[in-house]
mmCIF file of C-alpha atoms in Angstrom:
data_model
loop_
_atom_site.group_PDB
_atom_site.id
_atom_site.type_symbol
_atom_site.label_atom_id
_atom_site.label_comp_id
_atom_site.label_asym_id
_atom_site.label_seq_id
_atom_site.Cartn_x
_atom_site.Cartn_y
_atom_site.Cartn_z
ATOM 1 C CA UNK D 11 54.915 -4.897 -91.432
ATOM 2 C CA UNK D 12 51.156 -5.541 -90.611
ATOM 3 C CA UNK D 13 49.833 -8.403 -93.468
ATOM 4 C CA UNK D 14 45.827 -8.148 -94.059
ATOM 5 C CA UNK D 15 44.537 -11.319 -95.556
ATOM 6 C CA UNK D 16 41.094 -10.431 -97.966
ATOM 7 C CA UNK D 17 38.705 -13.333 -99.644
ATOM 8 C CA UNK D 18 37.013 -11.917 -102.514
ATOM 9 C CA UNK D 19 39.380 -9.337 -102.660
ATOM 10 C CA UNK D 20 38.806 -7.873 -106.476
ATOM 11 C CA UNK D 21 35.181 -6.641 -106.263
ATOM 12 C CA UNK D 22 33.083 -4.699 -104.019
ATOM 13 C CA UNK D 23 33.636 -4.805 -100.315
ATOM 14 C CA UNK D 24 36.724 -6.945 -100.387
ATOM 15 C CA UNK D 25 38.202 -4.585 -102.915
ATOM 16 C CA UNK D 26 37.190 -1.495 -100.848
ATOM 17 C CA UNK D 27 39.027 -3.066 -98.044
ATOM 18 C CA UNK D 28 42.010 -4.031 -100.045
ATOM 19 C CA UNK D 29 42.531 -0.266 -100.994
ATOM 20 C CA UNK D 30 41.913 1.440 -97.281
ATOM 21 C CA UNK D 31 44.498 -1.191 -95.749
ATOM 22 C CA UNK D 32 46.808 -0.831 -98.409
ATOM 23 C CA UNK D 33 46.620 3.096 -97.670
ATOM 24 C CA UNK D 34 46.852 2.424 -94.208
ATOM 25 C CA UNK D 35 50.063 0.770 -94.920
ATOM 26 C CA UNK D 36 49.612 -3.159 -94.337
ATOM 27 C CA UNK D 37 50.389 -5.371 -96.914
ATOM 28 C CA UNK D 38 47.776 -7.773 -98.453
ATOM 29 C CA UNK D 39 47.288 -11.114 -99.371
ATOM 30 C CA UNK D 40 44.772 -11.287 -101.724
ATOM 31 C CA UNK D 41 42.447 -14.371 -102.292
ATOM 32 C CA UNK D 42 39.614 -14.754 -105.280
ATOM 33 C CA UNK D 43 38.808 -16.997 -107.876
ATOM 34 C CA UNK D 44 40.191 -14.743 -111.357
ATOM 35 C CA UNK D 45 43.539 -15.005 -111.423
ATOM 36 C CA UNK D 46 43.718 -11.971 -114.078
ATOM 37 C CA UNK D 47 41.675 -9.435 -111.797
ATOM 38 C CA UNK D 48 44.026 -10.987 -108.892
ATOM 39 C CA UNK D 49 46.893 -9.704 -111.065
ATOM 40 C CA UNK D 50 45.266 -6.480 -112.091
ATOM 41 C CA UNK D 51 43.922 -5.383 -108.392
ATOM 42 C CA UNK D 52 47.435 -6.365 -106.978
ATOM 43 C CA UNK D 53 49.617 -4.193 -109.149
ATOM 44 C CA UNK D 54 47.399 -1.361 -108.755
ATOM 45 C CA UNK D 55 47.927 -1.097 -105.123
ATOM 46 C CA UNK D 56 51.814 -1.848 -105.417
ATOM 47 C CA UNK D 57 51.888 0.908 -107.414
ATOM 48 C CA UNK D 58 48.927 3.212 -105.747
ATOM 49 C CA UNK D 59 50.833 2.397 -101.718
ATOM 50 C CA UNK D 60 54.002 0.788 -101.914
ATOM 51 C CA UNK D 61 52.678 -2.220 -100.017
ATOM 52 C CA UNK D 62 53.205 -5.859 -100.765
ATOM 53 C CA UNK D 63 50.667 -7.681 -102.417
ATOM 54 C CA UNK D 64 50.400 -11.696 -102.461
ATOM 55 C CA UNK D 65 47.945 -12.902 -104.826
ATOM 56 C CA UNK D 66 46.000 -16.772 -104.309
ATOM 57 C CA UNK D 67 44.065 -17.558 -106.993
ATOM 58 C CA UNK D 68 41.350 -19.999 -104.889
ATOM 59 C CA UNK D 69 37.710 -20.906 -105.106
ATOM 60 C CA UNK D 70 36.184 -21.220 -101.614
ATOM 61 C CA UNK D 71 33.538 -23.847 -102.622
ATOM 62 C CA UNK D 72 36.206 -25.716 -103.225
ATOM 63 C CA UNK D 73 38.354 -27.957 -100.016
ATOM 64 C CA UNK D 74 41.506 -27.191 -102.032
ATOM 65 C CA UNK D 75 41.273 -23.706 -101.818
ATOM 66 C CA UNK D 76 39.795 -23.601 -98.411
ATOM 67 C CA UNK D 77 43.052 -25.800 -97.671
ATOM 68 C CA UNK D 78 45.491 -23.004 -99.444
ATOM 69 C CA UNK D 79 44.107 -20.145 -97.727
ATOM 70 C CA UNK D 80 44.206 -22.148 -94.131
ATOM 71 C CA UNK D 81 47.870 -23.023 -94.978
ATOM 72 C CA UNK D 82 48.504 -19.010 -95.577
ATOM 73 C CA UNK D 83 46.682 -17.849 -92.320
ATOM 74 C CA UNK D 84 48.679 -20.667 -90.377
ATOM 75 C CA UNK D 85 52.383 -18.579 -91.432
ATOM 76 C CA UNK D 86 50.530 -15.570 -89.539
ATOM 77 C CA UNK D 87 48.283 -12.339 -90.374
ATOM 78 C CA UNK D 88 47.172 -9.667 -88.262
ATOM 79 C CA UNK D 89 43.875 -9.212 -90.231
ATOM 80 C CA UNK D 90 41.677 -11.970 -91.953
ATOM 81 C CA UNK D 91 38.671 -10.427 -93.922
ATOM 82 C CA UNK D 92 36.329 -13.178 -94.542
ATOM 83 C CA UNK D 93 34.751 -11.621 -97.397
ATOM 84 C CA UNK D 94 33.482 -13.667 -100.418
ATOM 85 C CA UNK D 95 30.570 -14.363 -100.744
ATOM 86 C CA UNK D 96 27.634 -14.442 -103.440
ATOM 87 C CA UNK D 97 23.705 -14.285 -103.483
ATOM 88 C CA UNK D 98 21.019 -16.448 -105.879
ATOM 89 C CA UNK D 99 19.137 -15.550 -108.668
ATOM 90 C CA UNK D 100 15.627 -16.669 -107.078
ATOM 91 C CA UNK D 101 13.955 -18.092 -104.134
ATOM 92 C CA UNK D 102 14.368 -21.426 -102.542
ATOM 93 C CA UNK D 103 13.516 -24.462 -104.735
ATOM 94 C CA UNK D 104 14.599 -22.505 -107.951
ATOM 95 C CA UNK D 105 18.040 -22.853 -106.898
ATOM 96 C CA UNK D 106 19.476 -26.139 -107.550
ATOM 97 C CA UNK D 107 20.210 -27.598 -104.018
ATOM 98 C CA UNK D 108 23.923 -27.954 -105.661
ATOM 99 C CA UNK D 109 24.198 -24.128 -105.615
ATOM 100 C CA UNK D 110 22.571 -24.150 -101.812
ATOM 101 C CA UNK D 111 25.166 -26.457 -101.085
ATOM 102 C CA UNK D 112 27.745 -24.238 -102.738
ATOM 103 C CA UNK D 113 26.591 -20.735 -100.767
ATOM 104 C CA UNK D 114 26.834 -22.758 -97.322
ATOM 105 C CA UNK D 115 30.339 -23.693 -98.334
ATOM 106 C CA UNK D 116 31.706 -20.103 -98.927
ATOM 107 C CA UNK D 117 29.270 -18.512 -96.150
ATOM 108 C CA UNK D 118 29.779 -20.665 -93.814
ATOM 109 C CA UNK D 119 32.303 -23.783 -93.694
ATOM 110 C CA UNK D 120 35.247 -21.207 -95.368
ATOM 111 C CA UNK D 121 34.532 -18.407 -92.614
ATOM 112 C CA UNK D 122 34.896 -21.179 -90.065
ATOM 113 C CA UNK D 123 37.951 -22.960 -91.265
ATOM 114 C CA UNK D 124 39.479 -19.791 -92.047
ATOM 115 C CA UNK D 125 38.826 -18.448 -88.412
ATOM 116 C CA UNK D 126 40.303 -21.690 -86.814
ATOM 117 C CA UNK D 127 43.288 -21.267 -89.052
ATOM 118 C CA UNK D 128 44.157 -17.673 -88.123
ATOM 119 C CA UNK D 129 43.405 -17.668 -84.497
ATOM 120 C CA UNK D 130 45.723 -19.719 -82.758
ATOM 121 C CA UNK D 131 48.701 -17.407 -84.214
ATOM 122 C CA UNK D 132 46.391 -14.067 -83.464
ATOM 123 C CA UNK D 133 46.166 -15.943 -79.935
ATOM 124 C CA UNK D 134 50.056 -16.560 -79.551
ATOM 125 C CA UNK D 135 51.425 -13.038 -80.581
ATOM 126 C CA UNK D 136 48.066 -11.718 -78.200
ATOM 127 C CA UNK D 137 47.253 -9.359 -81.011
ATOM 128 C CA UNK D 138 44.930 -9.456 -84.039
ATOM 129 C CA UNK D 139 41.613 -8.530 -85.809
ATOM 130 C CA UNK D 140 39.293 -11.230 -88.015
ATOM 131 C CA UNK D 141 36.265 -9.522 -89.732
ATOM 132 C CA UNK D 142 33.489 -11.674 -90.958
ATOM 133 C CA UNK D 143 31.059 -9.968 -93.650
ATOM 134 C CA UNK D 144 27.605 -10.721 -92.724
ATOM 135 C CA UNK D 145 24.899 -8.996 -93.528
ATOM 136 C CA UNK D 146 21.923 -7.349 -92.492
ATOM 137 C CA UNK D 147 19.827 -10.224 -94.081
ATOM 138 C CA UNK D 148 21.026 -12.008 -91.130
ATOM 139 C CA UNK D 149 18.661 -10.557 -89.189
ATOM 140 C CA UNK D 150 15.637 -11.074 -91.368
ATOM 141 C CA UNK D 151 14.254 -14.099 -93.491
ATOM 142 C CA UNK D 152 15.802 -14.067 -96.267
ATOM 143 C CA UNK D 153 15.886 -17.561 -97.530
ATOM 144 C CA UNK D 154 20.164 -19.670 -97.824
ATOM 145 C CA UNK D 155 21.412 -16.165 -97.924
ATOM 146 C CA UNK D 156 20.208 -14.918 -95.004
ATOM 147 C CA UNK D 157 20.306 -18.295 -93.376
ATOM 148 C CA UNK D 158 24.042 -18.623 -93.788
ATOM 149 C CA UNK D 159 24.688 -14.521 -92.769
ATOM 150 C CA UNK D 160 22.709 -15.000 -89.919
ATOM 151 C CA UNK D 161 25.115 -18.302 -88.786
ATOM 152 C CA UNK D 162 27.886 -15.753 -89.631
ATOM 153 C CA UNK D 163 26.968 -13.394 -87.059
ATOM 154 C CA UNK D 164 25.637 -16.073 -84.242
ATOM 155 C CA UNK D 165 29.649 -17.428 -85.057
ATOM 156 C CA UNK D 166 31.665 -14.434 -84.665
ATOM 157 C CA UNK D 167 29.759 -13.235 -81.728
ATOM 158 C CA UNK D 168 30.547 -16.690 -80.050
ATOM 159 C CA UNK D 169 34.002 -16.943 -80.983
ATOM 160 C CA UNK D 170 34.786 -13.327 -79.890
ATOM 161 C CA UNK D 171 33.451 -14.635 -76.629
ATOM 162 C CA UNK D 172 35.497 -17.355 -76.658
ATOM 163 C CA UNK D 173 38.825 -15.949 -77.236
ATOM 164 C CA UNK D 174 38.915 -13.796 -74.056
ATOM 165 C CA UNK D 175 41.565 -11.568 -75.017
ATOM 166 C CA UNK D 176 40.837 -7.541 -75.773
ATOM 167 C CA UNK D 177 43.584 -7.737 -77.671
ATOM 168 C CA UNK D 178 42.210 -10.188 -80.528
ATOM 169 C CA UNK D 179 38.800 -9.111 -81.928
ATOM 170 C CA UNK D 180 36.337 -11.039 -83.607
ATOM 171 C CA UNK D 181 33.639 -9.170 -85.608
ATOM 172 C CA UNK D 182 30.490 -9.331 -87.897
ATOM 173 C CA UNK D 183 29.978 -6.864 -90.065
ATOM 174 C CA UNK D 184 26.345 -6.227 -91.162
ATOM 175 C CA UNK D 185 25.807 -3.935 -94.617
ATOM 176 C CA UNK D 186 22.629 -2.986 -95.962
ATOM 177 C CA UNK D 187 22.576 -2.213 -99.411
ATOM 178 C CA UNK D 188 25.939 -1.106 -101.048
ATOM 179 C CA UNK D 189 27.133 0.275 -104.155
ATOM 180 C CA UNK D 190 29.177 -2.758 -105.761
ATOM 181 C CA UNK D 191 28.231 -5.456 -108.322
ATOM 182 C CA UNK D 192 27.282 -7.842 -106.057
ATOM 183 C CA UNK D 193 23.226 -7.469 -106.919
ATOM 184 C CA UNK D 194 24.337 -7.052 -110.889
ATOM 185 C CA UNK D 195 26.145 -10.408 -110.617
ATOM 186 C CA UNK D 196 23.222 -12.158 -109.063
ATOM 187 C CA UNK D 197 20.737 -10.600 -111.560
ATOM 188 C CA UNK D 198 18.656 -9.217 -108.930
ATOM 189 C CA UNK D 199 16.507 -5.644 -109.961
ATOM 190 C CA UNK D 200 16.961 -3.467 -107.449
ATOM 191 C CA UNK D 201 16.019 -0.491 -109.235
ATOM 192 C CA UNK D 202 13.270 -0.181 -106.719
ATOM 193 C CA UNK D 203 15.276 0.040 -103.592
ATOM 194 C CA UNK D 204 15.514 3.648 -102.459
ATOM 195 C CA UNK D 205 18.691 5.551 -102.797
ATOM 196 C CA UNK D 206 18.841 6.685 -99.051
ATOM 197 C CA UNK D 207 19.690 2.818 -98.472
ATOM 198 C CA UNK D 208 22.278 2.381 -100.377
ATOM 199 C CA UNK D 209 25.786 2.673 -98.976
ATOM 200 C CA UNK D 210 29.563 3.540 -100.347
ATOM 201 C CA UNK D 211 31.633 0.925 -99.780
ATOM 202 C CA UNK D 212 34.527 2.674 -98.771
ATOM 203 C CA UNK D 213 32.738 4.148 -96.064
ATOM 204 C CA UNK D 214 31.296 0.660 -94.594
ATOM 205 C CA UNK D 215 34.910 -0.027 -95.001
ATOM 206 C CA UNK D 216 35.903 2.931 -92.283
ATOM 207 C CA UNK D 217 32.746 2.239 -90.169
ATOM 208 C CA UNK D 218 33.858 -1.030 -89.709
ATOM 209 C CA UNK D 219 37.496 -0.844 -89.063
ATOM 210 C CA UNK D 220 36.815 1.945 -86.158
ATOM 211 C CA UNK D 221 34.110 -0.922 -85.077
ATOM 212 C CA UNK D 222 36.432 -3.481 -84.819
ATOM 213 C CA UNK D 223 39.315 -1.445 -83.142
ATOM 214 C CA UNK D 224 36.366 -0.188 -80.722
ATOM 215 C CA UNK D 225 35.845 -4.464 -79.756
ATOM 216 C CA UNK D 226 32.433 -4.297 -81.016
ATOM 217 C CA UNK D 227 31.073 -8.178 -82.217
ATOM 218 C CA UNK D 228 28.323 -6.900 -84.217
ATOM 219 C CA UNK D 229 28.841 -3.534 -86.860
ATOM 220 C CA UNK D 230 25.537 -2.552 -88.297
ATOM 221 C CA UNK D 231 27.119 0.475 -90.730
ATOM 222 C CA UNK D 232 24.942 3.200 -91.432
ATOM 223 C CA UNK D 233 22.483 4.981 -89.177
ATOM 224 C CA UNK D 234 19.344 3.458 -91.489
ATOM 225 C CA UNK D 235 20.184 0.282 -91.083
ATOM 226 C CA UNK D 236 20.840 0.540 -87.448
ATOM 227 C CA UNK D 237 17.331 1.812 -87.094
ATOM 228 C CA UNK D 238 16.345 -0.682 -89.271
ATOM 229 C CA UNK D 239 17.607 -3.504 -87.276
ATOM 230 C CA UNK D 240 16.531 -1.822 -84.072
ATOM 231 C CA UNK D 241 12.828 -1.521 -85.544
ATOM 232 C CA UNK D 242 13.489 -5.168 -86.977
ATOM 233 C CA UNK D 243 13.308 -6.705 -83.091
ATOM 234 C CA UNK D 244 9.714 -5.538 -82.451
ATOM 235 C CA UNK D 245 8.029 -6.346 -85.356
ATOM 236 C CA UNK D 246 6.496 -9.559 -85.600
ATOM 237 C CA UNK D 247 8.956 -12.181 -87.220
ATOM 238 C CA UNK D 248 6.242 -13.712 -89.790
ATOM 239 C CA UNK D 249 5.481 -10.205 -91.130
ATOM 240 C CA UNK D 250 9.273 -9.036 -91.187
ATOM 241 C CA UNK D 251 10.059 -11.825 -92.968
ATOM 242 C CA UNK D 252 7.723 -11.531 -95.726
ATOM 243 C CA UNK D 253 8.791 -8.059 -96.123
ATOM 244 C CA UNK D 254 12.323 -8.790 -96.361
ATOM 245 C CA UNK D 255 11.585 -11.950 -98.214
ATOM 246 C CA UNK D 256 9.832 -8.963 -101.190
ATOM 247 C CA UNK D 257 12.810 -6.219 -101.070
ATOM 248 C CA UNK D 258 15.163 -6.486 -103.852
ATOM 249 C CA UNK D 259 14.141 -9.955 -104.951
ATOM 250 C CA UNK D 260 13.013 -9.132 -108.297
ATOM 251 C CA UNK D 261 15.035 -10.801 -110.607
ATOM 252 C CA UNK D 262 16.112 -10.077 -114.564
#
């Protein structure tokens, strides 16, 4: 049977693709840092699909869960999900450079490792999918956040070039806004951000697993923010950063 491996599995985006792949029949290893919403979200899809469900109870700012996760992608999946992540509560230099530190650890050192852990056996069996969840911050300033998204996507894009095989894809996926608790766990007010750019996560879900089976590097989902990223190359960079730098950065 097909085995999905998902970081930040219990909330949001993770959790969205957690539930499609367990539909789609694949069994899941699940990796996040509560052990008790680990538990929860794992019995509900046994129960829900009928698939198998591995829990790992692992912080990815951490080199001991890094190291647990690697050790899991080494025995072999045929879908890694590099999904956790987290945003700030404010603006560079009222962050503590401990919590910079921190964000570049999940966003960017954990994708890597966990990529280098999961391709050679992806490469090997000549079949496999890794899905790295970006942003579309990364193609705006957007202060560490965007910074580290941004690395995400240069990453993927190069490593899917590097792998030479159609058979093993190597993807960034770019949301806009979505519907999850992502904003409400960072404190940020986005009560100002229009609802036509907000997205379901189940659907960025589906956009980007018929992305990644297509072999495309880069999955913008939605047709606003694909317009929005088109529009994004022509405008100067100073000016779209300071409006990116202003949209749904108010914080409680």
């Amino acid at each position: 049977m097909p085995t999905a491996l998902i970081t930040g599995a219990t909330a949001g985006i993770g959790a969205a693709f957690a539930r499609r792949l367990a539909k789609d029949g694949l069994d899941l290893v699940l990796v996040a840092r509560n052990s008790e919403k680990l538990a929860e979200t794992a019995d509900r899809l046994r129960g829900d699909y009928g698939v198998t469900v591995e829990v790992m109870q692992a912080d990815l700012a951490d080199d001991q869960g890094i190291s647990r996760a690697e050790d899991r992608l080494r025995q072999g999946v045929d879908l890694l999900v590099n999904n956790a992540g987290f945003g700030h509560q404010g603006t560079f230099l009222d962050v503590p450079v401990e919590e910079e530190l921190r964000m570049l650890k999940v966003h960017c050192e954990a994708v890597l490792r966990l990529t280098y852990a999961a391709l050679p056996g992806m490469r090997n069996r000549r079949k496999g999918g890794i899905v790295n969840v970006a942003s579309v911050a990364a193609f705006f300033s957007r202060g560490t956040y965007g910074a580290s998204k941004a690395w995400v996507v240069s990453f993927s894009q190069a490593v899917a070039q590097d792998v030479k095989d159609p058979n093993v894809k190597v993807m960034a996926l770019c949301p806009g806004f979505v519907h999850t608790e992502f904003h409400e766990r960072a404190k940020m007010d986005v009560s100002g951000i229009p609802e036509a750019l907000w997205l379901d996560a189940d659907d960025v879900v589906g956009s980007a697993l018929k992305d990644l089976k297509k072999g495309v590097q880069v999955s913008v989902p939605g047709p606003q923010y694909k317009t929005i990223v088109g529009l994004g190359k022509f405008v100067p960079r100073n000016l779209a950063g300071i409006l990116s730098s202003k949209t749904g950065r108010r914080y409680d």
